[in-house]
PDB file of C-alpha atoms and ligand atoms in Angstrom:
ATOM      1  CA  UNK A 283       0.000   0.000   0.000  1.00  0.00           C
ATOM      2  CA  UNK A 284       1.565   3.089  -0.907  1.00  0.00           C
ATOM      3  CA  UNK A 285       1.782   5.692   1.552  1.00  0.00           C
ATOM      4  CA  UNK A 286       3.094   9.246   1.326  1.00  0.00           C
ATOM      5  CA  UNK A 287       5.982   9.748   3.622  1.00  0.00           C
ATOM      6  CA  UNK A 288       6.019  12.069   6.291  1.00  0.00           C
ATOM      7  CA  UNK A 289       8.821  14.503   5.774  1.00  0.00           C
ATOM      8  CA  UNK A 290       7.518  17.562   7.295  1.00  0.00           C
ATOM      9  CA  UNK A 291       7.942  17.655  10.960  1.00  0.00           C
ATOM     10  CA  UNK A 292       6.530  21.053  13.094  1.00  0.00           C
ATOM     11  CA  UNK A 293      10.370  22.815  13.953  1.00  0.00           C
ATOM     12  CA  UNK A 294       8.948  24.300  17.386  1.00  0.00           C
ATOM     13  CA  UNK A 295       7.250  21.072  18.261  1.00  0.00           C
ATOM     14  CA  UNK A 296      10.209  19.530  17.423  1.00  0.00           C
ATOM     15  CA  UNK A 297      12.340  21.748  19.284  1.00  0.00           C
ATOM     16  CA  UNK A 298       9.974  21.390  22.328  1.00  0.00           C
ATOM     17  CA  UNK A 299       9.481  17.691  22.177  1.00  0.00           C
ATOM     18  CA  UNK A 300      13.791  17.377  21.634  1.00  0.00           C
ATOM     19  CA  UNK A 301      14.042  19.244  24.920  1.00  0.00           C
ATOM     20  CA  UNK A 302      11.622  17.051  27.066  1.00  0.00           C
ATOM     21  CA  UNK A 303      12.970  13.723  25.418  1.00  0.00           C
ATOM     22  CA  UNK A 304      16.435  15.241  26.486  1.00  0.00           C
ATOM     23  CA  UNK A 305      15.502  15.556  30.304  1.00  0.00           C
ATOM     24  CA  UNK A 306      13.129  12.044  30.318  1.00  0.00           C
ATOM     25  CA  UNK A 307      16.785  10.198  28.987  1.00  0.00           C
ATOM     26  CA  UNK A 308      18.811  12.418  32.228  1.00  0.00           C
ATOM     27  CA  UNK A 309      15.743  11.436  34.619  1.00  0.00           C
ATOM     28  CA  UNK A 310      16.070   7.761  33.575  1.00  0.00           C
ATOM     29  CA  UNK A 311      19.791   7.724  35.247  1.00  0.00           C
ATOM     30  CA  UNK A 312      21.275   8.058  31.425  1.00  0.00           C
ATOM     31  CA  UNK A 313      23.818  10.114  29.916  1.00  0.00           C
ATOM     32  CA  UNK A 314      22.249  12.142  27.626  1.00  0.00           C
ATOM     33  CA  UNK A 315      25.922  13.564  26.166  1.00  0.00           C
ATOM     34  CA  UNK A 316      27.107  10.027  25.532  1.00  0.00           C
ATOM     35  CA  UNK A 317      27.655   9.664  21.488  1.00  0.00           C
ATOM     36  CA  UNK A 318      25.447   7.273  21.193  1.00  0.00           C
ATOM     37  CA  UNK A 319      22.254   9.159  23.035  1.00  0.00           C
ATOM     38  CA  UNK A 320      23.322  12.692  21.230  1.00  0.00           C
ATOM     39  CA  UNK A 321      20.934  13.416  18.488  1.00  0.00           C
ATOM     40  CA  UNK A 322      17.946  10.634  20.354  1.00  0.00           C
ATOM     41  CA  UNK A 323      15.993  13.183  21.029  1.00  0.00           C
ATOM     42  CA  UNK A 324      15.346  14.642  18.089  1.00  0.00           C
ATOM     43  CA  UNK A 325      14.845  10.889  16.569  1.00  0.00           C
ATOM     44  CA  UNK A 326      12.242  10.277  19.052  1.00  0.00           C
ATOM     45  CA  UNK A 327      10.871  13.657  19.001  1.00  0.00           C
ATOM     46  CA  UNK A 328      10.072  13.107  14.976  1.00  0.00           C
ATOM     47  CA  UNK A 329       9.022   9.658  15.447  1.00  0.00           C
ATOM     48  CA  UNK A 330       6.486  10.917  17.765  1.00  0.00           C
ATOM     49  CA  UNK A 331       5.139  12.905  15.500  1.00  0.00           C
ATOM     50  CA  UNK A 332       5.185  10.479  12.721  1.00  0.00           C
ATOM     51  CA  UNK A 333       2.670   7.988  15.241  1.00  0.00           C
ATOM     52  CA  UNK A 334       0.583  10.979  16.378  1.00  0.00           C
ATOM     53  CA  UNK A 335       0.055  12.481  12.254  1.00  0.00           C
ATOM     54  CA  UNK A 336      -3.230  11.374  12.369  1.00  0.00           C
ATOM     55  CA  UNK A 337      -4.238  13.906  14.502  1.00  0.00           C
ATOM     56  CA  UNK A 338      -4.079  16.243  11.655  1.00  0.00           C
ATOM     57  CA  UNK A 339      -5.575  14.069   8.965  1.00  0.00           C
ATOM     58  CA  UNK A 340      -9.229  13.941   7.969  1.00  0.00           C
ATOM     59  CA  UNK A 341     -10.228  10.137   7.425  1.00  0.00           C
ATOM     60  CA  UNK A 342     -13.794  11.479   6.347  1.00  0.00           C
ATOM     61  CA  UNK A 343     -12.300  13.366   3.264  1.00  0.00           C
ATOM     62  CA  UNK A 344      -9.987   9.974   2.521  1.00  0.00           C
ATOM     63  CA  UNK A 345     -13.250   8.353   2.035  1.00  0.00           C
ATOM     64  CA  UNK A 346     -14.934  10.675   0.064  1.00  0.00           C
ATOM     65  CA  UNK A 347     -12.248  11.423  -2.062  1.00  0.00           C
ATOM     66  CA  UNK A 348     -12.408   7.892  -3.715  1.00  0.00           C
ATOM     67  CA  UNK A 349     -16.545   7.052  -3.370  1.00  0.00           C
ATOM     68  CA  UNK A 350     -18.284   5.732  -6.490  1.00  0.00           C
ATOM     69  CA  UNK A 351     -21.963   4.983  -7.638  1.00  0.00           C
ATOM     70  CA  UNK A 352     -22.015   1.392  -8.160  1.00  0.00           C
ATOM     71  CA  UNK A 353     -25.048  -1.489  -7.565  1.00  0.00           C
ATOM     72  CA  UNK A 354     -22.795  -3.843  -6.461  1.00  0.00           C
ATOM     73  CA  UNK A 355     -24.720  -5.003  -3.093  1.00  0.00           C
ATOM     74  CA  UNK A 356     -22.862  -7.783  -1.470  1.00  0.00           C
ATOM     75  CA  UNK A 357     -20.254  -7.909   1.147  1.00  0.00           C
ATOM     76  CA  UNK A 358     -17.047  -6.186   0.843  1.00  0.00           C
ATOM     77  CA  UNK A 359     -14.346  -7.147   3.007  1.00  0.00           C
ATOM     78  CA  UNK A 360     -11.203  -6.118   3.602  1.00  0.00           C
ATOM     79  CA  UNK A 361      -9.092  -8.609   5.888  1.00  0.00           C
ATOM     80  CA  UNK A 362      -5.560  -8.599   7.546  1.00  0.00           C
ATOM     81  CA  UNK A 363      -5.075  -4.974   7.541  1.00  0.00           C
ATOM     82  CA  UNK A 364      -1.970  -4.243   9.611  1.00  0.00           C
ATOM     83  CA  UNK A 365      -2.587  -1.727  12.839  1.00  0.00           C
ATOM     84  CA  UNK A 366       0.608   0.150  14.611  1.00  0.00           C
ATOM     85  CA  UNK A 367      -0.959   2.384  17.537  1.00  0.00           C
ATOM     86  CA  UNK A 368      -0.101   3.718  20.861  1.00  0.00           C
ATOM     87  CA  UNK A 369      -2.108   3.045  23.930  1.00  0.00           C
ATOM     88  CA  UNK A 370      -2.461   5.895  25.668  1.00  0.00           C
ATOM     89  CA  UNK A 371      -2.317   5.284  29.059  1.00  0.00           C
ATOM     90  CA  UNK A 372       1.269   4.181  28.617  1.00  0.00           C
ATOM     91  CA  UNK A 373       2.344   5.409  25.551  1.00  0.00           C
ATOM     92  CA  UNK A 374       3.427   2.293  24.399  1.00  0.00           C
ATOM     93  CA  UNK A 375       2.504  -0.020  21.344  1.00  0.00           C
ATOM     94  CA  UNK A 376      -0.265  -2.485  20.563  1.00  0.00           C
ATOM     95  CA  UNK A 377      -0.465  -3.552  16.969  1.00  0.00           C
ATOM     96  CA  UNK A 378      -2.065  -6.508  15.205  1.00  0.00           C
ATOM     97  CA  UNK A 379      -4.527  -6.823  12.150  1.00  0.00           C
ATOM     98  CA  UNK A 380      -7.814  -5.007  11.315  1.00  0.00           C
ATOM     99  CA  UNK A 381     -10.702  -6.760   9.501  1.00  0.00           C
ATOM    100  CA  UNK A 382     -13.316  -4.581   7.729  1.00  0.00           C
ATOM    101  CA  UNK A 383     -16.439  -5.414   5.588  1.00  0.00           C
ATOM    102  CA  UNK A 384     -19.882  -3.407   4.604  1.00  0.00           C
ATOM    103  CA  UNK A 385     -22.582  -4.183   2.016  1.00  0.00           C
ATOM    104  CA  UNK A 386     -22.631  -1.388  -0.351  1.00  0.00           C
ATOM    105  CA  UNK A 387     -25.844   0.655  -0.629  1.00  0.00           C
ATOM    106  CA  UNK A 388     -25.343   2.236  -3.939  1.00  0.00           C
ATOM    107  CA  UNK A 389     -21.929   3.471  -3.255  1.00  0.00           C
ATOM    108  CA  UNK A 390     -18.435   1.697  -2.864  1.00  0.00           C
ATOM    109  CA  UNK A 391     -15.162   3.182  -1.950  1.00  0.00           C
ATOM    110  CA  UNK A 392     -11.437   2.725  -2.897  1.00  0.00           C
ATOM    111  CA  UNK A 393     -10.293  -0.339  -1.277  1.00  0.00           C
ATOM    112  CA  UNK A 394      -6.953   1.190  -0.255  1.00  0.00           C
ATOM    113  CA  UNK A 395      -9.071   4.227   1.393  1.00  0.00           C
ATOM    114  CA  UNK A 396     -10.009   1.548   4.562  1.00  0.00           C
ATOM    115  CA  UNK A 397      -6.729   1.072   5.484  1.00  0.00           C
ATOM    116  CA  UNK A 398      -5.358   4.691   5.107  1.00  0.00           C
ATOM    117  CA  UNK A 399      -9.162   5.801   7.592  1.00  0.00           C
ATOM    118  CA  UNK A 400      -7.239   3.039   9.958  1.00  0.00           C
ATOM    119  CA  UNK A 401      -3.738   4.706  10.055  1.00  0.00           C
ATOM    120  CA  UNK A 402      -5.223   7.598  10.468  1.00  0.00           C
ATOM    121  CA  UNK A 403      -7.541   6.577  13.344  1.00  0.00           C
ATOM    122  CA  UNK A 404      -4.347   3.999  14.424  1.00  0.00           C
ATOM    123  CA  UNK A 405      -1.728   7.453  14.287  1.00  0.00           C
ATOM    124  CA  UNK A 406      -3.060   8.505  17.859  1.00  0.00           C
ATOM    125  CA  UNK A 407      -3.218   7.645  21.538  1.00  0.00           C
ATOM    126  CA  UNK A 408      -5.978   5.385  21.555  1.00  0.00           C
ATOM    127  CA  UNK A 409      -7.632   2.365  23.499  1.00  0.00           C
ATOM    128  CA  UNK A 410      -8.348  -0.423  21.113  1.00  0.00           C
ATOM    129  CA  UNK A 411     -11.774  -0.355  22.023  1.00  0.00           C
ATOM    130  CA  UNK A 412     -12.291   3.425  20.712  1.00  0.00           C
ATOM    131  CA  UNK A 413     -10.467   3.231  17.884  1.00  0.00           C
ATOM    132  CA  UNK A 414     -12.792   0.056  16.885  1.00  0.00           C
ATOM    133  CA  UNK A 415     -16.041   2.538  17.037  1.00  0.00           C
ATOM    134  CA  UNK A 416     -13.877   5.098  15.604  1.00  0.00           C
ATOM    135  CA  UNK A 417     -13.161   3.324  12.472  1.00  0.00           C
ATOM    136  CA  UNK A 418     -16.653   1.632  12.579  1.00  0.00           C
ATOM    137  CA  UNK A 419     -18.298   5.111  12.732  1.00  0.00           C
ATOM    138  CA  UNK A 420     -16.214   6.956  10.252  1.00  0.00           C
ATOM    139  CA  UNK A 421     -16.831   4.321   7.535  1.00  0.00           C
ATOM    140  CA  UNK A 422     -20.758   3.921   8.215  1.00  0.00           C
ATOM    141  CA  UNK A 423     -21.575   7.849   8.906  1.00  0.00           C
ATOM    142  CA  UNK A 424     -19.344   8.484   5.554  1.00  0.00           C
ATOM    143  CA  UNK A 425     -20.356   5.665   2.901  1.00  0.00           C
ATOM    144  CA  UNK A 426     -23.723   5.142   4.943  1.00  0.00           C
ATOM    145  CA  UNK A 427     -23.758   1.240   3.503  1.00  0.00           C
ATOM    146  CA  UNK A 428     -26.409  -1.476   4.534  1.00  0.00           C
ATOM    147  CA  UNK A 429     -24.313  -2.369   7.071  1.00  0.00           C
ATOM    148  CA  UNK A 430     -20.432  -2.504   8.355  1.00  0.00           C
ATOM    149  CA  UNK A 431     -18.485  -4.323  10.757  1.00  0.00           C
ATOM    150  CA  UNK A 432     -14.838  -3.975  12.240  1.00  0.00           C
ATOM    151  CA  UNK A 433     -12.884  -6.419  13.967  1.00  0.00           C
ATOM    152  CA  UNK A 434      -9.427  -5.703  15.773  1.00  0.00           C
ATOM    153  CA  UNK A 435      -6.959  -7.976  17.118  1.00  0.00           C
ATOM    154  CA  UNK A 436      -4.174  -6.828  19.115  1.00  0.00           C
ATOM    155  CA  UNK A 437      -1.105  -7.316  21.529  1.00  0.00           C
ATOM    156  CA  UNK A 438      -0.483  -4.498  24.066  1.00  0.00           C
ATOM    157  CA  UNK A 439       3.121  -3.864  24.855  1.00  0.00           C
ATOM    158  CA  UNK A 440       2.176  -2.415  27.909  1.00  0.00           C
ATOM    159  CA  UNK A 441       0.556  -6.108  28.773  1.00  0.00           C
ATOM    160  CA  UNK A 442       3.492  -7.988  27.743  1.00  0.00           C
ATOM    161  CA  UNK A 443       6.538  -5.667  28.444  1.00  0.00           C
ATOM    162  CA  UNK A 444       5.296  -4.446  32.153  1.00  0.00           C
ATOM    163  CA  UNK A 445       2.220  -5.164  34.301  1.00  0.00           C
ATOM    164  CA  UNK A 446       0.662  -8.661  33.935  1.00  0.00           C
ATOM    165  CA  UNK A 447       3.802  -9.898  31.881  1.00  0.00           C
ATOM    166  CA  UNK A 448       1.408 -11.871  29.422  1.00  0.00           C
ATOM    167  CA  UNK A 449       3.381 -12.520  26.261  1.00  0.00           C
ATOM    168  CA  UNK A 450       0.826 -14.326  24.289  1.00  0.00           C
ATOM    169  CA  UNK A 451      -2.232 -12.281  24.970  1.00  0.00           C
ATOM    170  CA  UNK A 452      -4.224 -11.122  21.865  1.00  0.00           C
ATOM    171  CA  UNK A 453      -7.086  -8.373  22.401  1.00  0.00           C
ATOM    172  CA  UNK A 454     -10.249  -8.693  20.127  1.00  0.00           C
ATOM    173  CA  UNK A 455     -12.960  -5.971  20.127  1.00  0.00           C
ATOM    174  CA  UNK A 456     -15.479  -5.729  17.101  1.00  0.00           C
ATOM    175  CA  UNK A 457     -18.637  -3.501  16.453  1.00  0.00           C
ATOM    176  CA  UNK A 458     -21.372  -3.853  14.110  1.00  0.00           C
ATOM    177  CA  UNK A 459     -23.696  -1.847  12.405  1.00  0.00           C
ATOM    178  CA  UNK A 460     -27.213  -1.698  10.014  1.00  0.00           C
ATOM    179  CA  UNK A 461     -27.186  -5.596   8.690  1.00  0.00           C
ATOM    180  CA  UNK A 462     -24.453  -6.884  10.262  1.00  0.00           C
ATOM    181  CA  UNK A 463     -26.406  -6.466  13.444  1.00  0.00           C
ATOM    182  CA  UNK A 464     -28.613  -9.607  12.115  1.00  0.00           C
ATOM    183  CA  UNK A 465     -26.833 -12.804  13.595  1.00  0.00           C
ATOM    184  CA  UNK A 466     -26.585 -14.556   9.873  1.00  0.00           C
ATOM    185  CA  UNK A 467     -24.729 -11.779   7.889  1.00  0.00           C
ATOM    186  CA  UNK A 468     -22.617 -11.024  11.202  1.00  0.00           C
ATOM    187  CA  UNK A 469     -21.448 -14.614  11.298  1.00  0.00           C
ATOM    188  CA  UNK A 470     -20.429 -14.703   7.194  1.00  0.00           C
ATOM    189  CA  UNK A 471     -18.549 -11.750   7.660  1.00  0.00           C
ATOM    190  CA  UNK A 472     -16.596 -13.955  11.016  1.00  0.00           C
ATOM    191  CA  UNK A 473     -16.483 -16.694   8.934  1.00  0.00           C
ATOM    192  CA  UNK A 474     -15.194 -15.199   5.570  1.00  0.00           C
ATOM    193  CA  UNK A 475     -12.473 -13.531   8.134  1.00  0.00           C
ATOM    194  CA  UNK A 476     -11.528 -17.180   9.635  1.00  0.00           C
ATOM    195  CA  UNK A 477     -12.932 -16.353  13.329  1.00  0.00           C
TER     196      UNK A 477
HETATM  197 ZN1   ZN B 203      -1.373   0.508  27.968  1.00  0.00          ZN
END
C-alpha cells in the first residue's frame, strides 16, 4: 500500500518535544551527552510525530475522495489490515490486524481508502476499544452502507513488556452496524475472516 511519507515535521514542536525527550533520557539515570544518546531526542521527538500524524488528517475526506456509484450489493471485506498504535495510558505499542467489511448501498469506496481511515484513526493515543467505534463510525456515517463491521486484534506492549507480563495475549474488540447487526450476515462476515 503506498503511503506518502512524512517529511515535514513542526520545527517548534520539534524543538519542544527534543528538549523534554532530552531531560526524560537524564531522569532515567542516562547520559544524555554520551555519542550514542546525542541526536535521540530529536529521533524520538520526529518519530512521535510520525505515530501521532493522524491527529491532523481527515479520514472522512480519505473516504470521500475515492466514493463511487455502483449497484454492487454484497459484502465487501477487507481482511488482515496491519494496525501500529499507541495506547495511551502508557504510551506504548499495541499492533495486530484489522478486519473490515460493509454491504454497499449504492456506493463503494477505494479499497486502499479503509486502510489509510485506519492509520489515520491507528496514528493517535488510543484504546483499542475506541479506535474500533472510531473506524466503525467513520466508515458507516461516511459511505452510509447497509451495514459494516470492524474487527481488531491486538497485543499491548504495555501487557506484555510491564504489568501482567502476558506474552501471548491477543485483544479482540469488534462492532457492528445496520445488517451486520442480524446474527446470519454477522457470522459470514466472522467466517469469511476465519474467526
Ligand atoms: Zn497501555
Amino acid at each position: 500500500m503506498p503511503y506518502k511519507s512524512f517529511e515535514e515535521y513542526n520545527m517548534k514542536v520539534t524543538d519542544d518535544v527534543k528538549t523534554r525527550y532530552k531531560n526524560i533520557i537524564k531522569d532515567l539515570g542516562e547520559d544524555a551527552s554520551r555519542e550514542g544518546l546525542l541526536k535521540t531526542p530529536e529521533r524520538a521527538a520526529k518519530a512521535m510525530q510520525f505515530l501521532t500524524q493522524g491527529y491532523h488528517q481527515d479520514p472522512v475526506e480519505i473516504l470521500e475522495s475515492a466514493m463511487f456509484k455502483e449497484s454492487y450489493n454484497e459484502m465487501v471485506i477487507v481482511k488482515d489490515i496491519e494496525l501500529y498504535s499507541l495506547c495511551e495510558h502508557h504510551i506504548l505499542p499495541f499492533f495486530g490486524k484489522v478486519h473490515i467489511a460493509y454491504i454497499p448501498n449504492g456506493h463503494i469506496v477505494g479499497l486502499s481508502k479503509l486502510p489509510r481511515v485506519v492509520d489515520i484513526f491507528a496514528r493517535r493515543l488510543q484504546v483499542q476499544e475506541r479506535l474500533t467505534e472510531q473506524i466503525l463510525d467513520c466508515i458507516n456515517d461516511t459511505l452510509k452502507p447497509q451495514g459494516t463491521a470492524v474487527v481488531i486484534e491486538a497485543s499491548h506492549m504495555c501487557m506484555m513488556m510491564r504489568g501482567v507480563q502476558k506474552q501471548n495475549s491477543t485483544t479482540t474488540t469488534s462492532g457492528f452496524r445496520g445488517q451486520f447487526e442480524k446474527i446470519e450476515t454477522r457470522n459470514e462476515f466472522l467466517k469469511l475472516i476465519g474467526k
